[in-house]
Tab-separated table of C-alpha atoms in Angstrom:
chain	number	residue	atom	x	y	z
A	1	MET	CA	-61.755	-150.258	-10.049
A	2	LYS	CA	-65.359	-149.152	-9.627
A	3	THR	CA	-66.457	-149.056	-13.296
A	4	LEU	CA	-69.668	-146.941	-12.977
A	5	ARG	CA	-67.935	-144.396	-10.619
A	6	PHE	CA	-64.942	-144.161	-12.983
A	7	ILE	CA	-67.142	-143.547	-16.087
A	8	GLY	CA	-69.462	-141.162	-14.315
A	9	LEU	CA	-66.831	-138.939	-12.945
A	10	VAL	CA	-64.879	-138.843	-16.192
A	11	LEU	CA	-67.937	-137.879	-18.190
A	12	LEU	CA	-69.125	-135.297	-15.614
A	13	ALA	CA	-65.698	-133.654	-15.410
A	14	GLY	CA	-65.547	-133.462	-19.270
A	15	CYS	CA	-69.081	-132.066	-19.431
A	16	PHE	CA	-68.391	-129.353	-16.833
A	17	ALA	CA	-65.124	-128.367	-18.449
A	18	GLY	CA	-66.828	-128.312	-21.873
A	19	ILE	CA	-69.575	-126.005	-20.516
A	20	ILE	CA	-66.857	-123.688	-19.297
A	21	HIS	CA	-65.210	-123.862	-22.658
A	22	GLY	CA	-68.510	-123.023	-24.437
A	23	THR	CA	-69.336	-120.183	-22.129
A	24	THR	CA	-65.819	-118.722	-22.552
A	25	ASN	CA	-66.283	-118.895	-26.299
A	26	LEU	CA	-69.547	-116.897	-25.994
A	27	ALA	CA	-67.701	-114.183	-24.170
A	28	ILE	CA	-64.352	-113.852	-25.966
A	29	VAL	CA	-64.562	-115.671	-29.369
A	30	GLU	CA	-68.076	-114.792	-30.393
A	31	PRO	CA	-67.342	-111.150	-31.230
A	32	TYR	CA	-64.680	-112.209	-33.768
A	33	LEU	CA	-67.146	-114.756	-35.306
A	34	ASP	CA	-69.821	-112.012	-35.631
A	35	GLU	CA	-67.240	-109.715	-37.321
A	36	ALA	CA	-65.987	-112.516	-39.770
A	37	ILE	CA	-69.639	-113.446	-40.660
A	38	GLY	CA	-70.452	-109.832	-41.233
A	39	ILE	CA	-67.579	-109.664	-43.829
A	40	GLU	CA	-69.026	-112.861	-45.417
A	41	ASN	CA	-72.424	-111.173	-45.729
A	42	GLN	CA	-70.873	-108.129	-47.332
A	43	ASN	CA	-69.139	-110.443	-49.936
A	44	LEU	CA	-72.428	-112.080	-50.640
A	45	PHE	CA	-74.158	-108.734	-51.195
A	46	SER	CA	-71.378	-107.433	-53.402
A	47	SER	CA	-71.189	-110.614	-55.517
A	48	GLY	CA	-75.101	-110.479	-55.961
A	49	GLU	CA	-75.496	-113.977	-54.346
A	50	GLU	CA	-77.755	-112.359	-51.609
A	51	LYS	CA	-79.707	-109.099	-51.474
A	52	ASP	CA	-79.461	-106.793	-48.359
A	53	THR	CA	-83.217	-107.055	-47.584
A	54	PRO	CA	-85.114	-107.334	-44.238
A	55	GLU	CA	-85.962	-110.924	-45.102
A	56	PHE	CA	-82.242	-111.757	-45.373
A	57	TRP	CA	-81.647	-110.257	-41.958
A	58	VAL	CA	-84.529	-112.071	-40.354
A	59	GLU	CA	-83.178	-115.482	-41.708
A	60	TYR	CA	-79.713	-114.464	-40.744
A	61	SER	CA	-80.676	-113.623	-37.137
A	62	SER	CA	-82.517	-116.894	-36.918
A	63	TYR	CA	-79.663	-119.059	-37.813
A	64	ARG	CA	-77.074	-116.986	-35.962
A	65	ASP	CA	-79.139	-117.383	-32.803
A	66	TRP	CA	-79.171	-121.195	-33.433
A	67	GLN	CA	-75.440	-121.241	-33.972
A	68	LYS	CA	-74.711	-119.059	-30.955
A	69	GLY	CA	-77.098	-121.125	-28.771
A	70	GLY	CA	-75.165	-124.233	-29.828
A	71	GLN	CA	-71.911	-122.984	-28.421
A	72	VAL	CA	-72.528	-124.252	-24.855
A	73	LEU	CA	-74.198	-127.483	-25.960
A	74	ALA	CA	-71.457	-128.231	-28.451
A	75	GLY	CA	-68.942	-127.359	-25.778
A	76	ALA	CA	-70.621	-129.859	-23.490
A	77	ILE	CA	-70.544	-132.586	-26.085
A	78	LEU	CA	-66.941	-131.955	-27.255
A	79	GLY	CA	-65.895	-131.509	-23.583
A	80	THR	CA	-67.383	-134.776	-22.567
A	81	SER	CA	-65.806	-136.724	-25.567
A	82	VAL	CA	-62.336	-135.229	-25.132
A	83	GLY	CA	-62.721	-135.777	-21.361
A	84	ALA	CA	-63.476	-139.404	-22.086
A	85	LEU	CA	-60.097	-139.758	-23.793
A	86	PHE	CA	-58.454	-137.870	-21.087
A	87	GLY	CA	-60.082	-140.124	-18.445
A	88	ILE	CA	-58.804	-143.267	-20.158
A	89	ILE	CA	-55.278	-142.022	-20.340
A	90	PHE	CA	-55.317	-140.647	-16.778
A	91	ALA	CA	-56.585	-144.024	-15.438
A	92	PHE	CA	-53.637	-145.853	-17.154
A	93	SER	CA	-50.960	-143.323	-16.340
A	94	ARG	CA	-51.989	-141.886	-12.954
A	95	ARG	CA	-49.402	-143.864	-11.060
A	96	SER	CA	-46.540	-142.714	-13.074
A	97	LEU	CA	-47.582	-139.078	-13.230
A	98	PRO	CA	-45.618	-136.635	-10.916
A	99	GLY	CA	-47.236	-135.167	-7.797
A	100	ASN	CA	-48.774	-136.372	-4.725
A	101	HIS	CA	-52.344	-135.109	-5.320
A	102	ASN	CA	-54.662	-136.098	-8.094
A	103	VAL	CA	-55.362	-132.509	-9.189
A	104	LYS	CA	-51.608	-132.041	-9.705
A	105	LYS	CA	-51.286	-135.309	-11.578
A	106	ALA	CA	-54.340	-134.413	-13.758
A	107	LEU	CA	-52.977	-131.013	-14.490
A	108	VAL	CA	-49.601	-132.435	-15.584
A	109	LEU	CA	-51.440	-134.886	-17.949
A	110	ALA	CA	-53.738	-132.028	-19.210
A	111	GLY	CA	-50.683	-129.926	-19.987
A	112	THR	CA	-49.070	-132.676	-21.886
A	113	MET	CA	-52.237	-133.495	-23.840
A	114	TRP	CA	-52.840	-129.682	-24.535
A	115	LEU	CA	-49.405	-129.419	-26.007
A	116	THR	CA	-49.327	-132.594	-28.033
A	117	ILE	CA	-52.849	-132.972	-29.396
A	118	TYR	CA	-53.861	-129.369	-29.433
A	119	PHE	CA	-51.180	-126.621	-29.406
A	120	ILE	CA	-48.612	-128.226	-31.668
A	121	PRO	CA	-51.262	-129.202	-34.289
A	122	PHE	CA	-52.676	-125.710	-33.847
A	123	LEU	CA	-49.244	-124.219	-34.743
A	124	LYS	CA	-49.385	-126.156	-38.068
A	125	TYR	CA	-53.031	-125.759	-38.725
A	126	PRO	CA	-54.308	-122.786	-36.810
A	127	ALA	CA	-58.003	-122.150	-36.123
A	128	ASN	CA	-59.656	-119.823	-38.706
A	129	PRO	CA	-62.798	-117.756	-38.594
A	130	PRO	CA	-65.560	-117.896	-41.119
A	131	THR	CA	-64.538	-116.186	-44.441
A	132	VAL	CA	-61.284	-118.218	-44.321
A	133	GLY	CA	-61.596	-121.619	-45.840
A	134	ASP	CA	-62.727	-122.913	-49.272
A	135	THR	CA	-65.622	-125.416	-49.078
A	136	GLU	CA	-63.910	-127.458	-51.781
A	137	THR	CA	-60.904	-128.136	-49.471
A	138	VAL	CA	-62.728	-128.945	-46.210
A	139	VAL	CA	-62.291	-132.706	-46.475
A	140	LEU	CA	-58.524	-132.452	-47.281
A	141	ARG	CA	-58.064	-129.866	-44.442
A	142	SER	CA	-60.025	-132.148	-42.010
A	143	ILE	CA	-57.885	-135.163	-42.932
A	144	LEU	CA	-54.611	-133.184	-42.536
A	145	TYR	CA	-55.757	-131.688	-39.161
A	146	LEU	CA	-56.882	-135.051	-37.808
A	147	SER	CA	-53.886	-136.861	-39.081
A	148	PHE	CA	-51.365	-134.392	-37.470
A	149	ILE	CA	-53.303	-134.769	-34.063
A	150	ALA	CA	-53.122	-138.575	-34.362
A	151	ILE	CA	-49.505	-138.689	-35.305
A	152	SER	CA	-48.499	-136.197	-32.564
A	153	GLY	CA	-50.624	-138.050	-30.019
A	154	PHE	CA	-49.407	-141.582	-30.833
A	155	GLY	CA	-45.859	-140.195	-31.246
A	156	ALA	CA	-46.060	-138.722	-27.659
A	157	LEU	CA	-47.439	-142.075	-26.450
A	158	GLY	CA	-44.624	-143.991	-28.088
A	159	PHE	CA	-41.909	-141.823	-26.596
A	160	TYR	CA	-43.600	-141.971	-23.193
A	161	LYS	CA	-43.446	-145.864	-23.434
A	162	LEU	CA	-39.840	-145.538	-24.397
A	163	SER	CA	-39.092	-143.143	-21.430
A	164	LYS	CA	-40.393	-145.835	-18.996
A	165	ARG	CA	-37.659	-148.208	-20.268
A	166	LEU	CA	-34.938	-145.688	-19.784
A	167	ASP	CA	-33.032	-144.935	-16.635
A	168	LYS	CA	-34.052	-141.932	-14.649
A	169	GLY	CA	-31.202	-139.698	-15.902
A	170	LYS	CA	-31.842	-140.631	-19.446
A	171	LYS	CA	-35.574	-139.818	-19.715
A	172	ILE	CA	-34.718	-136.502	-21.482
A	173	VAL	CA	-33.739	-138.650	-24.444
A	174	ALA	CA	-37.422	-139.507	-24.956
A	175	ILE	CA	-38.470	-135.824	-24.777
A	176	LEU	CA	-35.784	-134.903	-27.240
A	177	GLY	CA	-36.835	-137.805	-29.469
A	178	TYR	CA	-40.484	-136.569	-29.447
A	179	ALA	CA	-39.358	-133.064	-30.304
A	180	ILE	CA	-37.203	-134.160	-33.195
A	181	PHE	CA	-39.990	-136.529	-34.460
A	182	ILE	CA	-42.826	-133.895	-34.309
A	183	SER	CA	-40.455	-131.237	-35.901
A	184	ILE	CA	-39.900	-133.581	-38.905
A	185	ILE	CA	-43.651	-134.219	-39.213
A	186	PHE	CA	-44.322	-130.561	-38.879
A	187	VAL	CA	-42.126	-129.685	-41.783
A	188	ALA	CA	-43.268	-132.788	-43.875
A	189	MET	CA	-46.942	-132.329	-43.587
A	190	PRO	CA	-48.584	-130.192	-46.389
A	191	GLN	CA	-49.613	-126.657	-45.705
A	192	ASN	CA	-53.307	-125.535	-45.362
A	193	PRO	CA	-54.185	-125.147	-49.029
A	194	ASP	CA	-56.433	-122.116	-48.452
A	195	GLU	CA	-55.293	-118.558	-48.747
A	196	VAL	CA	-56.266	-116.217	-45.874
A	197	THR	CA	-58.036	-113.197	-47.393
A	198	ALA	CA	-59.751	-111.896	-44.262
A	199	PRO	CA	-58.033	-108.984	-42.405
A	200	MET	CA	-55.040	-110.375	-40.485
A	201	ASP	CA	-55.962	-108.343	-37.244
A	202	LEU	CA	-59.265	-110.195	-37.222
A	203	VAL	CA	-57.691	-113.662	-37.918
A	204	ASN	CA	-54.923	-113.142	-35.350
A	205	GLY	CA	-57.353	-111.829	-32.773
A	206	PHE	CA	-59.666	-114.843	-33.355
A	207	ARG	CA	-56.786	-117.269	-33.054
A	208	ALA	CA	-55.541	-115.759	-29.808
A	209	MET	CA	-58.996	-115.967	-28.213
A	210	SER	CA	-59.366	-119.465	-29.525
A	211	VAL	CA	-56.131	-120.604	-27.870
A	212	ILE	CA	-57.164	-118.860	-24.638
A	213	ALA	CA	-60.562	-120.626	-24.593
A	214	VAL	CA	-59.239	-124.127	-25.451
A	215	SER	CA	-56.484	-123.660	-22.805
A	216	ILE	CA	-59.101	-122.742	-20.179
A	217	TYR	CA	-60.940	-125.946	-21.164
A	218	TRP	CA	-57.748	-128.064	-20.478
A	219	ILE	CA	-56.994	-126.419	-17.206
A	220	SER	CA	-60.595	-126.816	-16.109
A	221	LEU	CA	-60.607	-130.444	-17.130
A	222	GLY	CA	-57.419	-131.235	-15.117
A	223	ILE	CA	-58.678	-129.483	-12.059
A	224	ILE	CA	-62.285	-130.929	-12.148
A	225	LEU	CA	-61.269	-134.482	-12.968
A	226	GLY	CA	-58.408	-134.385	-10.562
A	227	ALA	CA	-60.681	-133.121	-7.772
A	228	PHE	CA	-63.386	-135.714	-8.577
A	229	TRP	CA	-60.821	-138.500	-8.589
A	230	GLN	CA	-59.356	-137.328	-5.250
A	231	LYS	CA	-62.728	-137.291	-3.708
A	232	LEU	CA	-64.297	-140.410	-5.182
A	233	GLN	CA	-61.140	-142.626	-5.455
A	234	PRO	CA	-62.485	-144.974	-8.243
A	235	ASP	CA	-59.316	-146.953	-8.232
A	236	LYS	CA	-59.246	-147.630	-4.652
A	237	PRO	CA	-58.824	-151.508	-4.464
A	238	LEU	CA	-62.004	-153.417	-4.113
A	239	GLN	CA	-61.874	-155.738	-1.123
A	240	THR	CA	-63.332	-159.037	-1.890
A	241	HIS	CA	-63.651	-161.252	1.171
A	242	THR	CA	-64.401	-164.994	0.965
A	243	SER	CA	-64.684	-167.268	3.794
B	1	MET	CA	-63.922	-179.426	12.584
B	2	SER	CA	-64.969	-176.123	11.115
B	3	TYR	CA	-62.673	-173.367	10.002
B	4	SER	CA	-63.006	-170.113	8.196
B	5	GLU	CA	-60.542	-168.667	5.615
B	6	ALA	CA	-60.344	-165.062	4.604
B	7	VAL	CA	-58.917	-164.253	1.174
B	8	THR	CA	-58.593	-160.705	0.067
B	9	VAL	CA	-58.569	-159.965	-3.684
B	10	SER	CA	-57.544	-156.499	-4.777
B	11	LYS	CA	-58.975	-155.224	-7.943
B	12	SER	CA	-57.684	-151.760	-9.123
B	13	SER	CA	-56.948	-152.291	-12.823
B	14	VAL	CA	-58.712	-150.154	-15.449
B	15	PRO	CA	-61.877	-152.087	-16.591
B	16	ILE	CA	-61.880	-152.858	-20.300
B	17	LEU	CA	-65.691	-152.277	-20.444
B	18	ALA	CA	-65.158	-148.698	-19.148
B	19	VAL	CA	-62.400	-148.064	-21.696
B	20	VAL	CA	-64.576	-149.248	-24.550
B	21	ILE	CA	-67.569	-147.088	-23.437
B	22	LEU	CA	-65.331	-144.084	-23.024
B	23	ALA	CA	-63.542	-144.693	-26.377
B	24	VAL	CA	-66.924	-144.942	-28.149
B	25	ILE	CA	-68.143	-141.689	-26.522
B	26	PHE	CA	-64.895	-139.989	-27.537
B	27	GLY	CA	-65.252	-140.979	-31.103
B	28	PHE	CA	-68.949	-140.151	-31.414
B	29	GLY	CA	-68.610	-136.742	-29.766
B	30	LEU	CA	-65.636	-135.831	-31.789
B	31	PHE	CA	-67.360	-136.761	-35.037
B	32	LEU	CA	-70.660	-134.986	-34.059
B	33	VAL	CA	-68.987	-131.616	-33.078
B	34	GLY	CA	-66.062	-131.680	-35.520
B	35	TYR	CA	-67.052	-133.481	-38.604
B	36	ASP	CA	-70.758	-134.218	-39.088
B	37	GLN	CA	-72.151	-132.744	-42.304
B	38	GLY	CA	-75.623	-134.210	-42.070
B	39	HIS	CA	-74.418	-137.824	-41.727
B	40	LEU	CA	-76.128	-138.594	-38.463
B	41	PHE	CA	-79.573	-137.137	-39.365
B	42	SER	CA	-79.417	-138.753	-42.813
B	43	ILE	CA	-79.952	-142.094	-41.104
B	44	ILE	CA	-83.534	-140.911	-40.269
B	45	GLN	CA	-84.083	-137.910	-42.610
B	46	GLY	CA	-82.462	-139.239	-45.740
B	47	ALA	CA	-80.460	-137.086	-48.284
B	48	GLU	CA	-82.331	-133.909	-47.143
B	49	ALA	CA	-80.149	-133.901	-44.017
B	50	PHE	CA	-77.047	-133.056	-46.038
B	51	ASP	CA	-78.760	-129.767	-47.166
B	52	ASP	CA	-80.296	-128.910	-43.754
B	53	LEU	CA	-76.967	-129.306	-41.866
B	54	PHE	CA	-78.808	-129.276	-38.598
B	55	ILE	CA	-75.879	-130.542	-36.436
B	56	HIS	CA	-73.302	-128.581	-38.501
B	57	GLU	CA	-75.063	-125.308	-37.815
B	58	LEU	CA	-75.609	-126.143	-34.171
B	59	THR	CA	-71.902	-126.845	-33.658
B	60	HIS	CA	-70.642	-124.205	-36.191
B	61	ASP	CA	-69.375	-121.674	-33.678
B	62	MET	CA	-67.632	-124.361	-31.594
B	63	ARG	CA	-66.010	-125.937	-34.724
B	64	HIS	CA	-64.356	-122.598	-35.628
B	65	ALA	CA	-63.486	-121.770	-31.957
B	66	ALA	CA	-61.969	-125.235	-31.218
B	67	GLY	CA	-59.878	-125.257	-34.408
B	68	PHE	CA	-61.767	-127.731	-36.629
B	69	PRO	CA	-61.766	-127.023	-40.293
B	70	CYS	CA	-65.323	-125.896	-41.113
B	71	HIS	CA	-65.951	-124.307	-44.535
């Protein structure tokens, strides 16, 4: 395999998909973030922690511009890093993925990874807007979220390995095995300790837009990486001639 | 007597070096966007970085939107 070509196309595909993700967030998630931060500000005023003064709003605008500006950059960084993981798994599993075109193969893998390391963990620990979340519990919540992703991801990998040892007609056993395994983990893992005090229409709207934006990322990643792979063929055997 | 011999070696396996580089990029990027609370800049800036939260604020909106626990 051509190492540099492989690394380059994987990183570029992840970066492009991440930029799409960040831009989508700006369009559909950002209004919910603004609304939630507006509630946070009102809470600060009513508790006396901050005063509703022009100076406050100047400082607020300055850091909100910084946060909004970071959406696309953070999207590119996160997209590149998740794309790197996707590229590794795609390289190892490409031959056994269904489909006769690399875009189709990449989309199958993207769908599998979306389900196992994003959507199922999301169902247990859904995304929350600002105003939801106690600073005191952020480390615990981070550990829980990351642990669930890791358990689900490695679980899926383990059952995939198992499926390769099974006869064609019995591969469903591995899928059922993963479903039972992750259901047990889902029930056994502790709940998010924080109470949701924000209006539920805001929280649910935010979560729906978050899922749409992340799903767009995974679809984009599958299409772009698959298309790059199809075009550049980094795993085309190198022909070494000696005479 | 001279003769020539052609041997063709096919190399199509995934290079370990590429896997290591991509794995490092994955870990670093995930930490930066999802979990940094001033740690990275504290290497240069010291303890002040934990108050400034430069990276945290930059990635704040993406953290929430991508589902990472934030604050």
